[in-house]
Short mmCIF file of C-alpha atoms in Angstrom, two decimals:
data_model
loop_
_atom_site.label_atom_id
_atom_site.label_comp_id
_atom_site.label_asym_id
_atom_site.label_seq_id
_atom_site.Cartn_x
_atom_site.Cartn_y
_atom_site.Cartn_z
CA GLN D 1 55.75 85.53 147.95
CA LYS D 2 56.21 87.72 144.53
CA GLU D 3 54.77 90.63 144.70
CA VAL D 4 53.63 89.91 141.05
CA GLU D 5 53.34 86.75 140.00
CA GLN D 6 52.85 85.63 136.24
CA ASN D 7 53.30 81.89 134.36
CA SER D 8 56.52 82.61 132.98
CA GLY D 9 55.31 79.97 130.22
CA PRO D 10 56.29 79.82 127.44
CA LEU D 11 52.30 79.96 126.34
CA SER D 12 52.25 78.38 122.94
CA VAL D 13 48.83 78.76 120.79
CA PRO D 14 48.05 78.49 116.99
CA GLU D 15 47.48 81.18 114.94
CA GLY D 16 43.77 82.66 115.28
CA ALA D 17 42.93 81.12 118.26
CA ILE D 18 42.70 83.14 121.98
CA ALA D 19 45.75 83.65 124.10
CA SER D 20 44.93 84.20 128.05
CA LEU D 21 47.73 85.59 129.90
CA ASN D 22 47.28 85.39 133.68
CA CYS D 23 48.59 87.68 136.74
CA THR D 24 48.42 87.67 140.25
CA TYR D 25 49.50 90.06 142.74
CA SER D 26 49.74 90.80 146.62
CA ASP D 27 49.11 94.22 147.60
CA ARG D 28 45.37 94.82 148.21
CA GLY D 29 45.65 98.34 147.57
CA SER D 30 46.63 98.26 144.37
CA GLN D 31 44.94 100.44 142.06
CA SER D 32 46.08 100.21 138.58
CA PHE D 33 47.56 98.21 136.35
CA PHE D 34 49.01 97.19 133.16
CA TRP D 35 50.19 95.40 130.29
CA TYR D 36 53.31 95.63 128.79
CA ARG D 37 54.12 94.10 125.25
CA GLN D 38 58.13 93.23 124.92
CA TYR D 39 59.71 92.12 121.89
CA SER D 40 62.74 90.63 122.00
CA GLY D 41 65.65 93.30 122.49
CA LYS D 42 63.43 95.97 122.26
CA SER D 43 62.03 97.74 125.16
CA PRO D 44 58.11 97.17 126.58
CA GLU D 45 55.61 98.72 124.97
CA LEU D 46 52.41 99.67 127.10
CA ILE D 47 49.32 98.19 125.47
CA MET D 48 46.58 98.43 127.60
CA PHE D 49 46.31 99.71 131.17
CA ILE D 50 43.14 99.08 133.66
CA TYR D 51 42.11 100.90 136.83
CA SER D 52 38.43 99.14 138.03
CA ASN D 53 37.32 95.93 137.78
CA GLY D 54 35.71 94.33 135.33
CA ASP D 55 36.56 93.87 131.41
CA LYS D 56 38.23 96.37 129.25
CA GLU D 57 38.43 96.28 125.52
CA ASP D 58 40.32 97.38 122.76
CA GLY D 59 40.21 96.19 119.32
CA ARG D 60 41.57 91.93 119.83
CA PHE D 61 42.88 92.79 123.78
CA THR D 62 40.42 92.82 126.28
CA ALA D 63 41.97 93.48 130.15
CA GLN D 64 39.84 91.90 133.48
CA LEU D 65 40.44 93.08 136.50
CA ASN D 66 39.19 90.94 139.91
CA LYS D 67 40.18 93.19 142.61
CA ALA D 68 38.95 90.85 145.03
CA SER D 69 40.75 87.95 143.93
CA GLN D 70 44.10 89.99 143.24
CA TYR D 71 43.50 89.02 139.31
CA VAL D 72 43.90 90.42 136.39
CA SER D 73 44.23 88.71 133.05
CA LEU D 74 45.22 89.85 129.40
CA LEU D 75 43.06 87.77 126.85
CA ILE D 76 44.44 88.44 122.97
CA ARG D 77 41.82 87.31 120.45
CA ASP D 78 42.97 85.87 117.14
CA SER D 79 46.12 85.37 117.92
CA GLN D 80 48.38 86.43 115.17
CA PRO D 81 52.95 85.19 115.23
CA SER D 82 53.08 88.97 115.36
CA ASP D 83 51.78 88.97 118.71
CA SER D 84 54.71 86.53 119.73
CA ALA D 85 56.25 88.10 122.15
CA THR D 86 57.19 88.51 126.22
CA TYR D 87 54.29 89.88 127.91
CA LEU D 88 54.52 91.87 131.23
CA CYS D 89 52.16 92.56 133.80
CA ALA D 90 52.94 95.89 135.79
CA VAL D 91 51.04 96.95 138.88
CA ASN D 92 51.21 100.64 140.29
CA GLN D 93 52.25 100.83 143.85
CA GLY D 94 52.50 104.23 145.11
CA GLY D 95 53.51 105.66 141.46
CA LYS D 96 56.18 103.23 140.98
CA LEU D 97 55.52 100.24 138.86
CA ILE D 98 56.06 96.33 140.13
CA PHE D 99 56.27 93.59 137.25
CA GLY D 100 56.24 90.44 137.15
CA GLN D 101 58.69 88.14 135.33
CA GLY D 102 56.76 87.70 132.12
CA THR D 103 54.53 85.45 130.25
CA GLU D 104 56.51 84.22 127.00
CA LEU D 105 53.97 83.91 123.97
CA SER D 106 54.63 81.88 121.24
CA VAL D 107 51.48 81.94 118.26
CA LYS D 108 52.21 79.12 115.82
CA PRO D 109 51.47 79.77 112.03
CA ASP F 1 55.41 112.84 117.64
CA ALA F 2 56.14 112.91 121.14
CA MET F 3 58.46 110.28 122.60
CA VAL F 4 61.24 109.20 124.86
CA ILE F 5 64.91 109.05 123.05
CA GLN F 6 67.21 107.50 124.73
CA ASN F 7 71.24 107.62 123.09
CA PRO F 8 72.91 105.79 122.31
CA ARG F 9 71.18 102.37 121.62
CA TYR F 10 74.34 100.37 122.37
CA GLN F 11 77.27 101.57 124.47
CA VAL F 12 80.25 99.56 124.58
CA THR F 13 82.71 100.21 127.65
CA GLN F 14 86.05 98.94 129.40
CA PHE F 15 85.50 97.25 132.98
CA GLY F 16 85.57 100.68 134.97
CA LYS F 17 85.45 103.27 132.90
CA PRO F 18 82.90 105.89 133.71
CA VAL F 19 79.89 105.96 131.04
CA THR F 20 76.56 108.60 130.74
CA LEU F 21 73.72 107.50 129.15
CA SER F 22 70.89 109.67 128.20
CA CYS F 23 67.50 110.41 127.86
CA SER F 24 65.22 112.94 126.93
CA GLN F 25 61.67 113.39 126.06
CA THR F 26 59.02 115.70 124.41
CA LEU F 27 55.65 114.33 126.37
CA ASN F 28 56.85 116.93 128.74
CA HIS F 29 56.13 114.78 131.62
CA ASN F 30 56.36 115.22 135.17
CA VAL F 31 58.20 112.32 135.86
CA MET F 32 61.24 110.01 134.55
CA TYR F 33 62.31 106.83 135.47
CA TRP F 34 65.65 104.27 134.75
CA TYR F 35 65.58 101.10 134.83
CA GLN F 36 68.07 98.14 134.38
CA GLN F 37 66.57 94.73 132.96
CA LYS F 38 68.94 91.80 132.17
CA SER F 39 68.25 88.88 129.82
CA SER F 40 64.74 87.11 130.82
CA GLN F 41 64.25 89.38 133.89
CA ALA F 42 61.89 91.95 134.81
CA PRO F 43 62.79 95.61 134.80
CA LYS F 44 64.29 96.82 138.01
CA LEU F 45 63.81 100.13 138.88
CA LEU F 46 66.98 102.39 139.70
CA PHE F 47 65.38 105.27 140.68
CA HIS F 48 63.06 108.16 139.49
CA TYR F 49 62.93 111.69 139.52
CA TYR F 50 59.39 112.94 140.00
CA ASP F 51 59.75 116.60 139.00
CA LYS F 52 63.14 117.72 140.63
CA ASP F 53 62.72 115.09 143.37
CA PHE F 54 64.81 112.57 143.23
CA ASN F 55 64.13 108.97 144.66
CA ASN F 56 66.66 106.33 144.95
CA GLU F 57 65.75 102.49 145.40
CA ALA F 58 66.94 101.17 148.26
CA ASP F 59 68.86 98.47 146.04
CA THR F 60 70.48 100.55 143.91
CA PRO F 61 74.08 100.45 143.82
CA ASP F 62 76.05 103.37 144.64
CA ASN F 63 77.92 103.45 141.08
CA PHE F 64 74.77 104.15 139.79
CA GLN F 65 74.01 107.97 140.10
CA SER F 66 71.62 109.90 138.05
CA ARG F 67 70.84 114.39 137.50
CA ARG F 68 67.52 115.62 135.75
CA PRO F 69 69.11 119.03 134.29
CA ASN F 70 65.30 119.85 133.23
CA THR F 71 61.68 118.78 132.82
CA SER F 72 63.22 116.93 129.36
CA PHE F 73 66.39 115.63 130.05
CA CYS F 74 67.46 112.85 132.61
CA PHE F 75 71.38 111.07 132.49
CA LEU F 76 72.50 107.60 134.08
CA ASP F 77 75.70 107.44 135.26
CA ILE F 78 77.68 104.52 135.72
CA ARG F 79 81.18 105.58 137.61
CA SER F 80 82.50 102.17 137.80
CA PRO F 81 81.05 99.99 135.28
CA GLY F 82 81.36 96.52 136.29
CA LEU F 83 80.70 92.84 134.42
CA GLY F 84 77.33 92.98 135.97
CA ASP F 85 75.82 95.61 135.17
CA ALA F 86 75.95 94.81 131.42
CA ALA F 87 72.23 94.99 130.83
CA MET F 88 69.66 96.75 128.92
CA TYR F 89 68.87 99.97 130.85
CA LEU F 90 65.53 101.68 129.86
CA CYS F 91 64.07 105.54 130.47
CA ALA F 92 60.26 106.04 131.41
CA THR F 93 58.09 108.72 131.67
CA SER F 94 54.96 109.62 133.13
CA VAL F 95 52.54 112.13 134.20
CA SER F 96 52.28 111.96 138.14
CA GLY F 97 53.00 108.31 138.61
CA ASN F 98 50.32 107.15 136.04
CA GLU F 99 50.93 104.77 132.47
CA GLN F 100 54.53 104.63 132.22
CA PHE F 101 56.20 105.43 128.47
CA PHE F 102 59.37 104.14 127.87
CA GLY F 103 62.20 105.18 125.74
CA PRO F 104 63.70 102.55 123.24
CA GLY F 105 66.50 101.37 125.63
CA THR F 106 70.73 101.28 125.13
CA ARG F 107 72.05 97.74 125.08
CA LEU F 108 75.07 98.69 127.69
CA THR F 109 77.84 95.77 126.75
CA VAL F 110 81.23 95.67 129.37
CA LEU F 111 84.05 94.24 128.32
#
């Protein structure tokens, strides 16, 4: 079992829709969780982090964490073509990030 | 603006010819990381410095070495690059292992 799992996609949504990206992790002791956006050929960019159960909102982005289910998600509201990228879920274990394989999101105009 | 800088952005080397990649930061973060990322794969941690303490990942080949002469700079040395070492090399920084911020990366090509 992989430590951090994501659906590789591609996930295709129409412009203006909500994109939902999901991630599960295996280490119950994990305390902090991150979402990075990575455009093709570029480096990862931190867009959200969450430490507590529940929802955390920042603009069009909402991160959701459920530690009991070992599940973290990212919702992107009003998706734009510029949101088309690979989204990496990362879990902090002992100060090191364990990355999922990433979900490729495509937002169609 | 505070940032993580990597040089060069693109590096071409020959098989077996040593290469050094550099990373500098103005964030004054105490932890610096080097990752290798190949196409369509997640970043793979090679090693990191927590302050001056060097931490090598168990599966990082001996061909990869690192130096951190001061808080702001960190170098990745590849002693004898092979074709399989062609990748994007990412430097990242954090405060004591919290959120990590990545530099723009160096794309390494091995001929």
